[in-house]
PDB file of C-alpha atoms in Angstrom:
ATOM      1  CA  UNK A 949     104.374 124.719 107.667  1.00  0.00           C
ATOM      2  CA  UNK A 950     105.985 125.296 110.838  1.00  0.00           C
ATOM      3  CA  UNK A 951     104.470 128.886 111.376  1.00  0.00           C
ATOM      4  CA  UNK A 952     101.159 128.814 112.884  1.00  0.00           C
ATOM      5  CA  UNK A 953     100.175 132.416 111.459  1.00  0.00           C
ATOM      6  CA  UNK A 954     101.199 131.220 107.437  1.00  0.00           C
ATOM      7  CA  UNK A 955      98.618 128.311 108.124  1.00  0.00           C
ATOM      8  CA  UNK A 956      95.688 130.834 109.727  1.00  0.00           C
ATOM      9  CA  UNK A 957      96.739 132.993 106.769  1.00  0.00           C
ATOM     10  CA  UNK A 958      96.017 130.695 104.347  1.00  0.00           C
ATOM     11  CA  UNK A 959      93.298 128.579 106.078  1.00  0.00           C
ATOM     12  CA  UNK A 960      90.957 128.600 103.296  1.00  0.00           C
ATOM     13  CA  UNK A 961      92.809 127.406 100.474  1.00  0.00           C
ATOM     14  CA  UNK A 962      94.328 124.326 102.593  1.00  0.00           C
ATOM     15  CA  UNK A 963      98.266 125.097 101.961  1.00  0.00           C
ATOM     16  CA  UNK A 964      99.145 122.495 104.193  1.00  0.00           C
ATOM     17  CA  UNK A 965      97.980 119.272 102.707  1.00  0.00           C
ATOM     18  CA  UNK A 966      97.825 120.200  98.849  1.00  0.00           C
ATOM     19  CA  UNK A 967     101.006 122.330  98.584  1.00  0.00           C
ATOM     20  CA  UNK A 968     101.692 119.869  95.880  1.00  0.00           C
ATOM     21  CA  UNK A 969      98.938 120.792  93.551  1.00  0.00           C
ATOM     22  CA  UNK A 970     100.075 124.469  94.001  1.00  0.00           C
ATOM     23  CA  UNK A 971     103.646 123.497  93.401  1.00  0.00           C
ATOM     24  CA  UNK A 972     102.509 121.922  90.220  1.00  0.00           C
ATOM     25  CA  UNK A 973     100.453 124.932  89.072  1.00  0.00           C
ATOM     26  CA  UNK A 974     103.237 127.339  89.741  1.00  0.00           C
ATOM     27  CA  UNK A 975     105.595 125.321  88.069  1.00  0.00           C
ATOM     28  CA  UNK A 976     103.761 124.743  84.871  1.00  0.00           C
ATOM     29  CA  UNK A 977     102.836 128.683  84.529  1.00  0.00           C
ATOM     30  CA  UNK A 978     106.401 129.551  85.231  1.00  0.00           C
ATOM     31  CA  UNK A 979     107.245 127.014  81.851  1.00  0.00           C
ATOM     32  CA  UNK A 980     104.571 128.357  80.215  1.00  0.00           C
ATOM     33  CA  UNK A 981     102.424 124.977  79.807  1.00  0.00           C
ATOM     34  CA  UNK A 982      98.783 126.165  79.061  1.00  0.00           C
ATOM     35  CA  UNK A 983      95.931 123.788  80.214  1.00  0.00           C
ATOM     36  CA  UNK A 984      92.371 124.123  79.588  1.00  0.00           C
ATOM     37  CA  UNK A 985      90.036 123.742  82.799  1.00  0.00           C
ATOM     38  CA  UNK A 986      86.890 121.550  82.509  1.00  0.00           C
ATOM     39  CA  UNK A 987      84.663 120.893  85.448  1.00  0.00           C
ATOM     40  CA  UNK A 988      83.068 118.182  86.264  1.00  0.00           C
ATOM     41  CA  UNK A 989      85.339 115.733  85.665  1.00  0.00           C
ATOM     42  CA  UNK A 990      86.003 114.424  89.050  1.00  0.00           C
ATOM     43  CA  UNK A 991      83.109 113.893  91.960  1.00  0.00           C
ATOM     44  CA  UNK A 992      84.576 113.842  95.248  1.00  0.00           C
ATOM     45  CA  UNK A 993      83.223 111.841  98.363  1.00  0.00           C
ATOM     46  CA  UNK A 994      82.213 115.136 100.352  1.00  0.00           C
ATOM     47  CA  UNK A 995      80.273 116.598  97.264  1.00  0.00           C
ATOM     48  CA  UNK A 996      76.682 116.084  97.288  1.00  0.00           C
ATOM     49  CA  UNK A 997      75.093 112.712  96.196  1.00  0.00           C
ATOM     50  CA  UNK A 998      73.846 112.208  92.363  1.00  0.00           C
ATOM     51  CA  UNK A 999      70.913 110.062  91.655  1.00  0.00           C
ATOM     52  CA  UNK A1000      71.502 106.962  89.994  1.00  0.00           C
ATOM     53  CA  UNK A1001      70.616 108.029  86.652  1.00  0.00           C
ATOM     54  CA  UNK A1002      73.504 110.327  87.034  1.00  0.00           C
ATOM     55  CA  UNK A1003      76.220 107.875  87.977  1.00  0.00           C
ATOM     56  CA  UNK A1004      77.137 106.237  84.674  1.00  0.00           C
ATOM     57  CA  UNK A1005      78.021 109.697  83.537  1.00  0.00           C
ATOM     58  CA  UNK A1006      81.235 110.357  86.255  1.00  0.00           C
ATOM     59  CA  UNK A1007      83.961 109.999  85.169  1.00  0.00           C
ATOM     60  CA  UNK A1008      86.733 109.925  88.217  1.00  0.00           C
ATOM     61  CA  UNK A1009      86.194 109.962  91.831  1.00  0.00           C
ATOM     62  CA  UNK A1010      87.969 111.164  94.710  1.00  0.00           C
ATOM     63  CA  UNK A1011      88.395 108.063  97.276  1.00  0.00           C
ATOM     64  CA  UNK A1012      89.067 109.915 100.526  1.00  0.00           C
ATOM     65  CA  UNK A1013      86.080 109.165 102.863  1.00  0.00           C
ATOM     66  CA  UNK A1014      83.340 106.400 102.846  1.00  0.00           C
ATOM     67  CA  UNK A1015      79.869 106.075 104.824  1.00  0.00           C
ATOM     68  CA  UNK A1016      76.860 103.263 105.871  1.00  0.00           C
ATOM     69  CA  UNK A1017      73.685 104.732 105.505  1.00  0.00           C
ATOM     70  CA  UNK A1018      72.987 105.365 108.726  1.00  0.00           C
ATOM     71  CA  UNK A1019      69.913 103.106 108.633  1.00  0.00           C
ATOM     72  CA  UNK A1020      72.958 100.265 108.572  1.00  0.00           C
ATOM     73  CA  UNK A1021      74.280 101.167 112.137  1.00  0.00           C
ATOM     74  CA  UNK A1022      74.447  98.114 113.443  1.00  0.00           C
ATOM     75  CA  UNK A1023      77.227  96.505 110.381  1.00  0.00           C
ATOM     76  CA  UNK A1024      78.838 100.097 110.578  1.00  0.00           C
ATOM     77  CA  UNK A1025      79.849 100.333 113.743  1.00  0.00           C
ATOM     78  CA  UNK A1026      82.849  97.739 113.979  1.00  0.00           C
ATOM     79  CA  UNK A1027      84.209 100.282 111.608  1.00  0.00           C
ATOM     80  CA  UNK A1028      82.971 103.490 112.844  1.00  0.00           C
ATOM     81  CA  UNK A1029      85.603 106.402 112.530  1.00  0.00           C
ATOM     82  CA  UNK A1030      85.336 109.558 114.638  1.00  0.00           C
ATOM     83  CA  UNK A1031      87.024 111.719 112.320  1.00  0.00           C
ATOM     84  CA  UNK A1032      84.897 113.901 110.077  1.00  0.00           C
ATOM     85  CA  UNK A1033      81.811 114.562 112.593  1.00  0.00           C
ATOM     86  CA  UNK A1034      81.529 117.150 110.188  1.00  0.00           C
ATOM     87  CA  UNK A1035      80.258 114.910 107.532  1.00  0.00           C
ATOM     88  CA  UNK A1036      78.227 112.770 109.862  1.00  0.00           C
ATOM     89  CA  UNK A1037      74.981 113.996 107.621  1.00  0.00           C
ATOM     90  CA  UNK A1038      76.366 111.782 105.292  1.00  0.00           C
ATOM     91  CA  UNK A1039      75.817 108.674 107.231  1.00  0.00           C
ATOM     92  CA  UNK A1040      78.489 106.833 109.663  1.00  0.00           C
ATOM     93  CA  UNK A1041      81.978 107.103 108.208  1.00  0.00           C
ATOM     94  CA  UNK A1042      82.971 103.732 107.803  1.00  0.00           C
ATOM     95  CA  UNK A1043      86.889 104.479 105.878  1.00  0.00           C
ATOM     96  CA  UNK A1044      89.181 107.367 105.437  1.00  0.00           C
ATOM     97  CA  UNK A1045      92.209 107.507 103.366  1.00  0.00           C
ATOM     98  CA  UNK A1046      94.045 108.922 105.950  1.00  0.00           C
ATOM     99  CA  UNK A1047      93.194 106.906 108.755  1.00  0.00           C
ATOM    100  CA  UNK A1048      96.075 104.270 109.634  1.00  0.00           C
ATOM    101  CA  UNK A1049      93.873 101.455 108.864  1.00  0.00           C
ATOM    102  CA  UNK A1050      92.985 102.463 105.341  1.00  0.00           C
ATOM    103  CA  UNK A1051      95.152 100.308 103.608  1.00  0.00           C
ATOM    104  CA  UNK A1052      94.536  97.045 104.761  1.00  0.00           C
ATOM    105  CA  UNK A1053      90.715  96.767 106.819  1.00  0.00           C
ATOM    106  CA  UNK A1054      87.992  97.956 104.101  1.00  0.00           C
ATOM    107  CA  UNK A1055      84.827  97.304 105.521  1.00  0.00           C
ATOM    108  CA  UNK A1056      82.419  94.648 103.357  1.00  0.00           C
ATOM    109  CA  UNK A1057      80.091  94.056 102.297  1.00  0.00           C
ATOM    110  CA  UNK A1058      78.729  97.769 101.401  1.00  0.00           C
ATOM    111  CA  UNK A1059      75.115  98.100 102.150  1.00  0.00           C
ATOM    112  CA  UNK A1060      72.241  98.885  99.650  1.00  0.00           C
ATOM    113  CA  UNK A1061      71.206 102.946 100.173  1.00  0.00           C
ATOM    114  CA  UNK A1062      75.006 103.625 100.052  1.00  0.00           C
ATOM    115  CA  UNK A1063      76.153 106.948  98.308  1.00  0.00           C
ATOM    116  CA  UNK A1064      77.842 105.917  94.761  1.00  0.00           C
ATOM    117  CA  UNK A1065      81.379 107.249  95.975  1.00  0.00           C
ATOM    118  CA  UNK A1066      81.232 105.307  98.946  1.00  0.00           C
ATOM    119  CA  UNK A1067      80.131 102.204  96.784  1.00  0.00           C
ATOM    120  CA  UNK A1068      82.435 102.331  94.093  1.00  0.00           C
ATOM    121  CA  UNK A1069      85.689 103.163  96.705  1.00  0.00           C
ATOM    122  CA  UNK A1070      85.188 100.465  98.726  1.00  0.00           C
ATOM    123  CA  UNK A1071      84.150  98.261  95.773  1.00  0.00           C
ATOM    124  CA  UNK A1072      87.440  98.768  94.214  1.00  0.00           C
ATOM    125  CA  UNK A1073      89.328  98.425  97.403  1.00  0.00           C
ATOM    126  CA  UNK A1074      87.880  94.772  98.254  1.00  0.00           C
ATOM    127  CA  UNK A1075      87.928  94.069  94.601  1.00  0.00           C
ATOM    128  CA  UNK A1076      91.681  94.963  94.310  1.00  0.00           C
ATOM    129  CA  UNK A1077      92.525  92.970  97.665  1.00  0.00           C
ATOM    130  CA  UNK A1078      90.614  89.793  96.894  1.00  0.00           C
ATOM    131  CA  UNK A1079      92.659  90.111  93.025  1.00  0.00           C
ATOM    132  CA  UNK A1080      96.509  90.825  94.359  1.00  0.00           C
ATOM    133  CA  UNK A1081      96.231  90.320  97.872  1.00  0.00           C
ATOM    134  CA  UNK A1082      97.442  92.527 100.579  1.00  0.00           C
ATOM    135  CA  UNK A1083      99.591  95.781  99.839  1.00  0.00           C
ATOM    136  CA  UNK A1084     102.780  94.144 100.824  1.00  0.00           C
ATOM    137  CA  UNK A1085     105.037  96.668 103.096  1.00  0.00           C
ATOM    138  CA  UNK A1086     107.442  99.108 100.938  1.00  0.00           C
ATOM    139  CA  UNK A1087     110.373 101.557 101.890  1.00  0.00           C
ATOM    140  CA  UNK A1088     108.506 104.131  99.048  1.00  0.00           C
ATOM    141  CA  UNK A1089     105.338 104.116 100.917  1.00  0.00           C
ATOM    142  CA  UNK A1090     104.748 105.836 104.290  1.00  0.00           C
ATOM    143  CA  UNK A1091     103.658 103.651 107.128  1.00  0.00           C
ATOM    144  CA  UNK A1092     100.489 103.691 109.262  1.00  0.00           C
ATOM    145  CA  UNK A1093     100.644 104.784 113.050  1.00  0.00           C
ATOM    146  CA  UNK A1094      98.778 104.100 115.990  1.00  0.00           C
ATOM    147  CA  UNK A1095      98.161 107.844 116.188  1.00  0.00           C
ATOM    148  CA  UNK A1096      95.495 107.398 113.473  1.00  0.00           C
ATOM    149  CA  UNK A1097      97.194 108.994 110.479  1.00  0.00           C
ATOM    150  CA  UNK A1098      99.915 107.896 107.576  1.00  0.00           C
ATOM    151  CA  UNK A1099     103.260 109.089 107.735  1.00  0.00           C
ATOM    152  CA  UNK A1100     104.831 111.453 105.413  1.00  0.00           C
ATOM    153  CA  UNK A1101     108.409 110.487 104.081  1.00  0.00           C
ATOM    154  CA  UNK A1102     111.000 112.603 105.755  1.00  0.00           C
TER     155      UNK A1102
END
């Protein structure tokens, strides 16, 4: 994606961080492999809140942001990202999956009022920390930089 006009191009259908997904979906059509489509099966942390009632009926989330009510200030803001202002409607943005801390500081304890994506993402982060510890470092798994972001592999 080293030419500027391909990525204005293609701005709205975000070529530049899911070229994978379209990889896959050109590949299968060019083998022929049918699939069915089904929505709903995934609720992602930018889509809009359910109500509670609603919750035991998702099936898959999408962990890539998480807020504190914004009523919770005060414990959010040792954690406080300033990426995603666009979201800040949501509440304070407490985690991001693509922030260089996301793999080892998940902020606890998550406060009541807190949208069910953000609950159950960082739920499952602490959970899986306090079970198997730290993610120990890897050669197959990018590295976090002070710039703010993962790396890719080369």
């Amino acid at each position: 994606w080293k030419d500027p006009s391909l990525l204005k191009k293609f701005h709205d259908i975000q070529v530049d961080w899911c070229a994978e997904m379209y990889g896959y979906v050109f590949a299968a059509a060019e083998l022929g492999i049918r699939h069915t489509i089904k929505g709903g099966l995934q609720l992602r942390d930018v889509d809009s809140p359910v109500s509670p009632e609603k919750e035991k009926f998702i099936p898959m989330i999408h962990m890539g942001r998480a807020w504190f009510p914004k009523e919770h200030a005060v414990a959010a803001e040792r954690w406080r990202h300033t990426e995603g202002r666009n979201f800040a409607y949501r509440g304070i943005q407490v985690w991001c999956k693509c922030n260089w801390t996301a793999s080892h500081i998940i902020p606890w304890p998550v406060p009541e009022g807190s949208d069910f994506v953000s609950r159950v993402t960082l739920s499952l982060l602490h959970n899986s920390m306090q079970e198997y510890g730290p993610l120990p470092k890897s050669r197959f798994r990018g590295g976090p930089t002070r710039g703010g972001y993962h790396t890719n592999f080369p």
